[in-house]
JSON list of C-alpha atoms and ligand atoms in Angstrom, two decimals:
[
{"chain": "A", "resi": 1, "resn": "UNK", "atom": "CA", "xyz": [0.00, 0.00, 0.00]},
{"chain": "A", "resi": 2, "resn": "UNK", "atom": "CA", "xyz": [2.25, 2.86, -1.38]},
{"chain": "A", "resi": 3, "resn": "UNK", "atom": "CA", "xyz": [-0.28, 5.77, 0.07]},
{"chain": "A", "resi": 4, "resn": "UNK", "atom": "CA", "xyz": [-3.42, 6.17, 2.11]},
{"chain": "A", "resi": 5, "resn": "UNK", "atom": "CA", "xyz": [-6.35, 7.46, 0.62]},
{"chain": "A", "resi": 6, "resn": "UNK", "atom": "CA", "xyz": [-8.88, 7.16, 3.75]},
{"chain": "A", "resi": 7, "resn": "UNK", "atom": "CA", "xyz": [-10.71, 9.89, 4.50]},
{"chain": "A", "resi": 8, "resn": "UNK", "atom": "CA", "xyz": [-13.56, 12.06, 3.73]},
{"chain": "A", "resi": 9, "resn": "UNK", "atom": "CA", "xyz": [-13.03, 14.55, 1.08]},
{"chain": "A", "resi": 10, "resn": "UNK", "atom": "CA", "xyz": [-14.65, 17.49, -0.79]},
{"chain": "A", "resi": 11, "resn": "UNK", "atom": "CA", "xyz": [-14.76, 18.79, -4.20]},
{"chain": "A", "resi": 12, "resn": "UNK", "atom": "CA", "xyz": [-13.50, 21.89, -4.62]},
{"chain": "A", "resi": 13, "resn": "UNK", "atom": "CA", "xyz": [-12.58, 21.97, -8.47]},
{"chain": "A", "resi": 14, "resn": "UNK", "atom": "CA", "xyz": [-13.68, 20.31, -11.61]},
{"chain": "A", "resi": 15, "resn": "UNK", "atom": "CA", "xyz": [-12.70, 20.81, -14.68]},
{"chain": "A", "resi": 16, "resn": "UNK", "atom": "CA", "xyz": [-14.37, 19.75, -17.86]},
{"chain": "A", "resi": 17, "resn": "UNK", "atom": "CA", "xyz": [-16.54, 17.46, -16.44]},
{"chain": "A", "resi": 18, "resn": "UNK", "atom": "CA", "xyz": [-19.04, 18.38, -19.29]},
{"chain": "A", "resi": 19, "resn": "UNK", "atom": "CA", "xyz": [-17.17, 17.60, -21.80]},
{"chain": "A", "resi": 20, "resn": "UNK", "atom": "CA", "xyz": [-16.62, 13.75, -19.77]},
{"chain": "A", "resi": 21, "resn": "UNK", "atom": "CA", "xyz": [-20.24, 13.70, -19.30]},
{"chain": "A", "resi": 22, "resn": "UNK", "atom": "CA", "xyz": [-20.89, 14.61, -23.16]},
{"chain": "A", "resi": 23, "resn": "UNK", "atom": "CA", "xyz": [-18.19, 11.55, -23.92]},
{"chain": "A", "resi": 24, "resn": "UNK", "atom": "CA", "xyz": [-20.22, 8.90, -21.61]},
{"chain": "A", "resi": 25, "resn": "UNK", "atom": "CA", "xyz": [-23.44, 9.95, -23.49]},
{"chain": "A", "resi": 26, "resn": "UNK", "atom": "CA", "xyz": [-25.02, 11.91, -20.84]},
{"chain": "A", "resi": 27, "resn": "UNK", "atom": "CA", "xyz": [-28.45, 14.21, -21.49]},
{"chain": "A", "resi": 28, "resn": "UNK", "atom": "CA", "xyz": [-28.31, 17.50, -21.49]},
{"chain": "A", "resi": 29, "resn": "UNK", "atom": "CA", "xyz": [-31.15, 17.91, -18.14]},
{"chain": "A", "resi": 30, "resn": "UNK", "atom": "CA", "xyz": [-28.90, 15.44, -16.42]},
{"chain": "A", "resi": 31, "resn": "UNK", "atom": "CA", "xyz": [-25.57, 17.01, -17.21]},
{"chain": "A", "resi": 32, "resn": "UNK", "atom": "CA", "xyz": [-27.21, 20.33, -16.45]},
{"chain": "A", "resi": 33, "resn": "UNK", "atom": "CA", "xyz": [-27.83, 19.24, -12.72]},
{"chain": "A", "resi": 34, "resn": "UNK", "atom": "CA", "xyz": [-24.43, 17.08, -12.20]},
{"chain": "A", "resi": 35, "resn": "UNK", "atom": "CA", "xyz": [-22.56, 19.95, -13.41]},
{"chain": "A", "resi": 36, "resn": "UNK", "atom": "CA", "xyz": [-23.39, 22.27, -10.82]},
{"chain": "A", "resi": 37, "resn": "UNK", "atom": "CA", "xyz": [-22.95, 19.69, -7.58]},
{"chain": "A", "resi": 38, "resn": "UNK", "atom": "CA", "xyz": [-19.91, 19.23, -5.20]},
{"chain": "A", "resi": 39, "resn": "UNK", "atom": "CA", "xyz": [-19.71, 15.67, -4.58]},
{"chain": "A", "resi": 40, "resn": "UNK", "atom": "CA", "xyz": [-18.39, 14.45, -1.64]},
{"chain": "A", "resi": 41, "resn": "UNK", "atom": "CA", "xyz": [-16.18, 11.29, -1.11]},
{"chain": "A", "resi": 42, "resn": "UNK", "atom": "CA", "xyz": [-15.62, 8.53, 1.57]},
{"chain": "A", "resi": 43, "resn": "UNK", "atom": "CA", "xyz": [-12.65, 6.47, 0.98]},
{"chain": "A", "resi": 44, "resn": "UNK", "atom": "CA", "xyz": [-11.64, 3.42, 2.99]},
{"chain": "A", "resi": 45, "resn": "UNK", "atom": "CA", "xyz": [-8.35, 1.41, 2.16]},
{"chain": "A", "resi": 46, "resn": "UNK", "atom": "CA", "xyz": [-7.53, -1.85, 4.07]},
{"chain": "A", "resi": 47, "resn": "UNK", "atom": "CA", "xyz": [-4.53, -3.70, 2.62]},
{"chain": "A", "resi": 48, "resn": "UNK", "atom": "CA", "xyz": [-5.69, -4.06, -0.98]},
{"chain": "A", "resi": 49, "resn": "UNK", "atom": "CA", "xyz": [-9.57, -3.46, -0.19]},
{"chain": "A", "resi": 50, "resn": "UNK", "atom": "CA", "xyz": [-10.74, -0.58, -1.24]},
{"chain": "A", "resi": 51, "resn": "UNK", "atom": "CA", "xyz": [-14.18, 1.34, -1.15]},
{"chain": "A", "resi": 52, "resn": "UNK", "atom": "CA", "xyz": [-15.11, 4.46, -2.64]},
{"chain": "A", "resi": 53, "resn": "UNK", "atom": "CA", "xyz": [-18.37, 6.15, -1.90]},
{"chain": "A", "resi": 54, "resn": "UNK", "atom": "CA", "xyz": [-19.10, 9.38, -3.58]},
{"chain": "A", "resi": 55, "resn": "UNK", "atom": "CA", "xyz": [-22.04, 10.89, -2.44]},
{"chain": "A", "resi": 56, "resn": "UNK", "atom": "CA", "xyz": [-23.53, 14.43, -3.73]},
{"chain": "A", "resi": 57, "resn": "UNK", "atom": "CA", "xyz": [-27.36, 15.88, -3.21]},
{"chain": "A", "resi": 58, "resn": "UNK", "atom": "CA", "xyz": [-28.58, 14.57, -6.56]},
{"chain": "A", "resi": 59, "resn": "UNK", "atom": "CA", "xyz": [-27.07, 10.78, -6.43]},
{"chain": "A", "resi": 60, "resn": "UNK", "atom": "CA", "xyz": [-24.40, 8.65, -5.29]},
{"chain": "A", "resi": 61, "resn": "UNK", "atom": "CA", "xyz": [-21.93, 6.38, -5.99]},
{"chain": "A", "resi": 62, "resn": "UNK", "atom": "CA", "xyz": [-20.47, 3.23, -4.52]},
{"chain": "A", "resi": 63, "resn": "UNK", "atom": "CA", "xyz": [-17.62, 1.19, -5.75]},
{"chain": "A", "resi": 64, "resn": "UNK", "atom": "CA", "xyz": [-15.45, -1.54, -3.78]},
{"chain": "A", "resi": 65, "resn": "UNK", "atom": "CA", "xyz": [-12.79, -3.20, -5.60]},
{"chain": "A", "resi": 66, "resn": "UNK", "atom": "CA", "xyz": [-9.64, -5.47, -4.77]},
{"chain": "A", "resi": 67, "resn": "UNK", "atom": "CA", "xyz": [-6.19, -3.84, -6.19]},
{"chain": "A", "resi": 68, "resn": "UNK", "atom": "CA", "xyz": [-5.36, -6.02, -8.50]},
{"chain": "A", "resi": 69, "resn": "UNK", "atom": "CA", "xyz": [-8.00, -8.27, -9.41]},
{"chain": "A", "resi": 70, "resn": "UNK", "atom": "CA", "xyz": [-10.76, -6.94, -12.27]},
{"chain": "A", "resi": 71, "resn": "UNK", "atom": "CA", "xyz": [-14.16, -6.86, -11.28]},
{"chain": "A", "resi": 72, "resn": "UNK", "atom": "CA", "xyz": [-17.61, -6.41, -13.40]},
{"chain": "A", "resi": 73, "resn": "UNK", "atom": "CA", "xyz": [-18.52, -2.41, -13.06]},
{"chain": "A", "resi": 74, "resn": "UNK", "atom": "CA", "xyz": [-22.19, -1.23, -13.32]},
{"chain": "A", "resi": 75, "resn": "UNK", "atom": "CA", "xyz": [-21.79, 2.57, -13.58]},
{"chain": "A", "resi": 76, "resn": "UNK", "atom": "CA", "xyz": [-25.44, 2.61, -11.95]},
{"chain": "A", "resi": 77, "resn": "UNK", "atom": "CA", "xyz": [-26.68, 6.68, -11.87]},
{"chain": "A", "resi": 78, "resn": "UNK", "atom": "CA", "xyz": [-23.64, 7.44, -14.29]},
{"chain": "A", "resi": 79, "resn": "UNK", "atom": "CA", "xyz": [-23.98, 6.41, -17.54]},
{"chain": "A", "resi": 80, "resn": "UNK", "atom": "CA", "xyz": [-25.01, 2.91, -16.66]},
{"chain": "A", "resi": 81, "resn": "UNK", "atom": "CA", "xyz": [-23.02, 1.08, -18.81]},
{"chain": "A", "resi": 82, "resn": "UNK", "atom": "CA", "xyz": [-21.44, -1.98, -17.83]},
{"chain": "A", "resi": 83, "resn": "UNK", "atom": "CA", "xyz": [-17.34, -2.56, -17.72]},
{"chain": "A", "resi": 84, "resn": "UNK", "atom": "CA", "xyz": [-14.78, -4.61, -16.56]},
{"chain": "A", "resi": 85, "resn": "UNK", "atom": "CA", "xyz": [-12.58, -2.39, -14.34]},
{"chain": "A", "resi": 86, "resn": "UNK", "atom": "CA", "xyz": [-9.54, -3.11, -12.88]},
{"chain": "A", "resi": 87, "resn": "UNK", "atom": "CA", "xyz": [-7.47, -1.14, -10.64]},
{"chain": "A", "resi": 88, "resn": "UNK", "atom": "CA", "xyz": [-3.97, -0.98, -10.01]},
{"chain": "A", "resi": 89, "resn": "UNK", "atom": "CA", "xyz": [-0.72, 1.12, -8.61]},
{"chain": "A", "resi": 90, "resn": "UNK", "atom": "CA", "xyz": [1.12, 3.25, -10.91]},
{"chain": "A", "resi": 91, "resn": "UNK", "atom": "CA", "xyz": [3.61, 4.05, -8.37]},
{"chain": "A", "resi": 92, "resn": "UNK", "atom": "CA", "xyz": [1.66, 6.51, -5.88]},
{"chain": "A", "resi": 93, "resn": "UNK", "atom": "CA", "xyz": [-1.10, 6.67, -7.66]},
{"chain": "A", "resi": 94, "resn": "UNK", "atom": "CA", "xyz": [-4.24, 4.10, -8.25]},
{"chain": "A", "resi": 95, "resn": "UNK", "atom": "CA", "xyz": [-5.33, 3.62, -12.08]},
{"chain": "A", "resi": 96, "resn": "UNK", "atom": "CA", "xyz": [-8.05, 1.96, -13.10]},
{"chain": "A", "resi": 97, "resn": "UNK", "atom": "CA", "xyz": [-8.79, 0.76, -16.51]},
{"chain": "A", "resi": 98, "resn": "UNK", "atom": "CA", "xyz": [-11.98, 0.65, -17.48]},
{"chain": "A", "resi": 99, "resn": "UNK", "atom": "CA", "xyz": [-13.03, -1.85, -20.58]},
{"chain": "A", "resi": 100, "resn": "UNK", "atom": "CA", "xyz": [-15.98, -1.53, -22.53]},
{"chain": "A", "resi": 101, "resn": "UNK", "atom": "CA", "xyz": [-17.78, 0.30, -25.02]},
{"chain": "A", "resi": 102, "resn": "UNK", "atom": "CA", "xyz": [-16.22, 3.48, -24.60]},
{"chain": "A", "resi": 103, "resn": "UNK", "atom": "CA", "xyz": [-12.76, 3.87, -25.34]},
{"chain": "A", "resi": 104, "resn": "UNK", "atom": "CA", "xyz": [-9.94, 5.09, -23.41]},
{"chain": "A", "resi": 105, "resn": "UNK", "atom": "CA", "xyz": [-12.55, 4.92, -20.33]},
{"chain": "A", "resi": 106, "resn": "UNK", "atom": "CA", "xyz": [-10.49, 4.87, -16.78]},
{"chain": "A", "resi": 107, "resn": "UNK", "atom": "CA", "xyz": [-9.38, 7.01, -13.79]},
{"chain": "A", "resi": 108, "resn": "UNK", "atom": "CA", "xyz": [-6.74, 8.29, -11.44]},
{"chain": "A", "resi": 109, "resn": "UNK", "atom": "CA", "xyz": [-6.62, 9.10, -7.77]},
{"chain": "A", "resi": 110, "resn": "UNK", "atom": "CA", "xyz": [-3.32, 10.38, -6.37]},
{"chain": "A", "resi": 111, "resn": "UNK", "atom": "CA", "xyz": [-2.09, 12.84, -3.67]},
{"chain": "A", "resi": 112, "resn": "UNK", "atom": "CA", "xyz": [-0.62, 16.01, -4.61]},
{"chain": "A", "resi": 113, "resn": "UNK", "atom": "CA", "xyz": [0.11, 17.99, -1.20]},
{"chain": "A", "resi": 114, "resn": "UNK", "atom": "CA", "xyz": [-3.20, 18.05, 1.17]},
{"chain": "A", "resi": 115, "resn": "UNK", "atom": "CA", "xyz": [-5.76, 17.70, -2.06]},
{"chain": "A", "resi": 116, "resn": "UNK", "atom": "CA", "xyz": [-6.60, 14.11, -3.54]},
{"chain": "A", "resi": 117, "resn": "UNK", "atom": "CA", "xyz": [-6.68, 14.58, -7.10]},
{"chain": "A", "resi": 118, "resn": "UNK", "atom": "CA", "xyz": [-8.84, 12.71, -9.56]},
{"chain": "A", "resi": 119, "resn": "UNK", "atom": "CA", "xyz": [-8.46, 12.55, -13.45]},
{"chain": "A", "resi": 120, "resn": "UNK", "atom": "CA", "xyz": [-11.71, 10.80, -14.98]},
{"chain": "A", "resi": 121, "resn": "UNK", "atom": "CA", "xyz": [-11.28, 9.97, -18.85]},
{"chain": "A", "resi": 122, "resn": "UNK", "atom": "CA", "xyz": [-13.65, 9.00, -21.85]},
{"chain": "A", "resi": 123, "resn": "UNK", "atom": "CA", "xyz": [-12.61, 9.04, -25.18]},
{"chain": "A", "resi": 124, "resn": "UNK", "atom": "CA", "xyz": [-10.99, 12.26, -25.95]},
{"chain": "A", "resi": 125, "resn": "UNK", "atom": "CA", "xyz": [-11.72, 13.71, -22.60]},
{"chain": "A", "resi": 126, "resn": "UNK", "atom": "CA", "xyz": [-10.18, 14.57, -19.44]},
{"chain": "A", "resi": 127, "resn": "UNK", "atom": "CA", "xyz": [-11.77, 15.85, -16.60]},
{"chain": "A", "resi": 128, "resn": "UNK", "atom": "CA", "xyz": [-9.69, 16.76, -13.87]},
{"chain": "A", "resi": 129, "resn": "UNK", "atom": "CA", "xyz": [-11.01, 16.89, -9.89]},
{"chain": "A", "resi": 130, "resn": "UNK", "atom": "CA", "xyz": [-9.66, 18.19, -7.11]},
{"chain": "A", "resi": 131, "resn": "UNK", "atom": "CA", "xyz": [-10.52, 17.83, -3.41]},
{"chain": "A", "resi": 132, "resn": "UNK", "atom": "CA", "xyz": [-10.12, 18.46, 0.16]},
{"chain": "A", "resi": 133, "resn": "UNK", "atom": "CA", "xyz": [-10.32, 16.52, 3.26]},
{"chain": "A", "resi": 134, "resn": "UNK", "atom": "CA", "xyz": [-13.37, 17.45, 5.57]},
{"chain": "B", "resi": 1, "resn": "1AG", "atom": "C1", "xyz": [-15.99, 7.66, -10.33]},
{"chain": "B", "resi": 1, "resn": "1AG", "atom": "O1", "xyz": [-14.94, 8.17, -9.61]},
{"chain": "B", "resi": 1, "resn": "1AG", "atom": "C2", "xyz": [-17.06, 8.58, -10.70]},
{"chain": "B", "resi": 1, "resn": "1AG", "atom": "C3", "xyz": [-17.91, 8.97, -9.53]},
{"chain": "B", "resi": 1, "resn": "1AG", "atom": "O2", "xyz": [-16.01, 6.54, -10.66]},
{"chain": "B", "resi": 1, "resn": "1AG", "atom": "C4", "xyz": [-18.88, 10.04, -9.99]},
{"chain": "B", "resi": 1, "resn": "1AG", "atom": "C5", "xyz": [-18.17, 11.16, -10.68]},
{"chain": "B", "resi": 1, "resn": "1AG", "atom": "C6", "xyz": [-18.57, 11.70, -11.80]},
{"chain": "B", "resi": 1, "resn": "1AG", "atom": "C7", "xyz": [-19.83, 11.28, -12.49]},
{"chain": "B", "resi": 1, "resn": "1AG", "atom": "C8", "xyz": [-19.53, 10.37, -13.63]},
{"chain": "B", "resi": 1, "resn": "1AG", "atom": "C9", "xyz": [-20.23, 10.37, -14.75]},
{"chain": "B", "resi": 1, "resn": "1AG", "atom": "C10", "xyz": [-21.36, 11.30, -15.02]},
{"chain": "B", "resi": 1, "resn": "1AG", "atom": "C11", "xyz": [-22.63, 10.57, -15.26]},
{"chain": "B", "resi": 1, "resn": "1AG", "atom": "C12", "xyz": [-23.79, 11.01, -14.91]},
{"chain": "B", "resi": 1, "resn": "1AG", "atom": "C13", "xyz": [-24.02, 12.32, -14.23]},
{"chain": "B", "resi": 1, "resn": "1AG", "atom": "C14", "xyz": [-25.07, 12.17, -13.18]},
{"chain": "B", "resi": 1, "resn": "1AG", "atom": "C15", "xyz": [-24.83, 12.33, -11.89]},
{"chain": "B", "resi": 1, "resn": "1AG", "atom": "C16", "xyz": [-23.55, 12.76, -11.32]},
{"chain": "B", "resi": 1, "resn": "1AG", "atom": "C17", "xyz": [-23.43, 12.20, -9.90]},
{"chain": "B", "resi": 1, "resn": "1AG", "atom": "C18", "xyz": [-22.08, 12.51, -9.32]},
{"chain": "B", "resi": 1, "resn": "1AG", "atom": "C19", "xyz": [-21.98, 11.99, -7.90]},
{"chain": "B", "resi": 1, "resn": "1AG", "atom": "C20", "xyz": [-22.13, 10.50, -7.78]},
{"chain": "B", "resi": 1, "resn": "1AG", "atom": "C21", "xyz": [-13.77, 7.37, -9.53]},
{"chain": "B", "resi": 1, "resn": "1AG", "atom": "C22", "xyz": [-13.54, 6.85, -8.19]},
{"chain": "B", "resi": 1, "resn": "1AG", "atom": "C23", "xyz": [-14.42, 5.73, -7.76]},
{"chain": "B", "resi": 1, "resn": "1AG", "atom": "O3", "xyz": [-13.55, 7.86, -7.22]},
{"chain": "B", "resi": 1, "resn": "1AG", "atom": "O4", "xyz": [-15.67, 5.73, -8.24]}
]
């Protein structure tokens, strides 16, 4: 376990999350009220366990996974697509791939400082999100 990311944390920044959302396929109503919220997130790392619960007044989002070992994702509230996902350490930070019908689908978590930083990607996209513990 190279770093900790336990904790609760806040969004503070997000940038070009539209254009993620418009790569995933989502409406314009929907992407009109995701846009606008400032999610929240509960992380919980034991040994290779990890749970990530990302929570926001509009809907929320739970994923547990096992470093290492790919798992079937349902993207249920997102885009609701289904992928295989797998997760792994790039050094410090925790990539995971995510296969399906979108390509170049995945994300990043990683420390940088006090803020946890997360990179979502979708295609051509990168949204980039920064936040702060609680
Ligand atoms: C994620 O983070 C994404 C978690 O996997 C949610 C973040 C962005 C939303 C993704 C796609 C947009 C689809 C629909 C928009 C509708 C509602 C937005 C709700 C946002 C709060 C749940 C990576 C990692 C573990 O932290 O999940």
């Amino acid at each position: 376990m190279p770093v900790d990311f336990s904790g609760t944390w806040n969004l503070v920044s997000n940038d070009n999350f539209e254009g993620y959302m418009v790569a995933l396929g989502i409406d314009f109503a929907t992407r009109k009220l995701a846009k606008v919220l400032k999610p929240q997130k509960v992380i919980k790392q034991d040994g290779d366990m990890v749970s990530i619960h990302t929570t926001s007044t509009f809907r929320d989002y739970m994923l547990q996974f096992k470093i290492g070992e790919e798992f079937e994702e349902d993207n249920k509230g997102l885009d609701n697509r289904k992928c295989k996902s797998l997760v792994t350490w790039d050094n410090d930070k925790l990539v995971c791939v995510q296969t399906g019908e979108k390509k170049n689908r995945g994300w990043t978590h990683w420390l940088e400082g006090d803020d946890l930083h997360l990179e979502l990607r979708c295609e051509n996209q990168v949204c980039r999100q920064v936040f702060k513990r609680a």
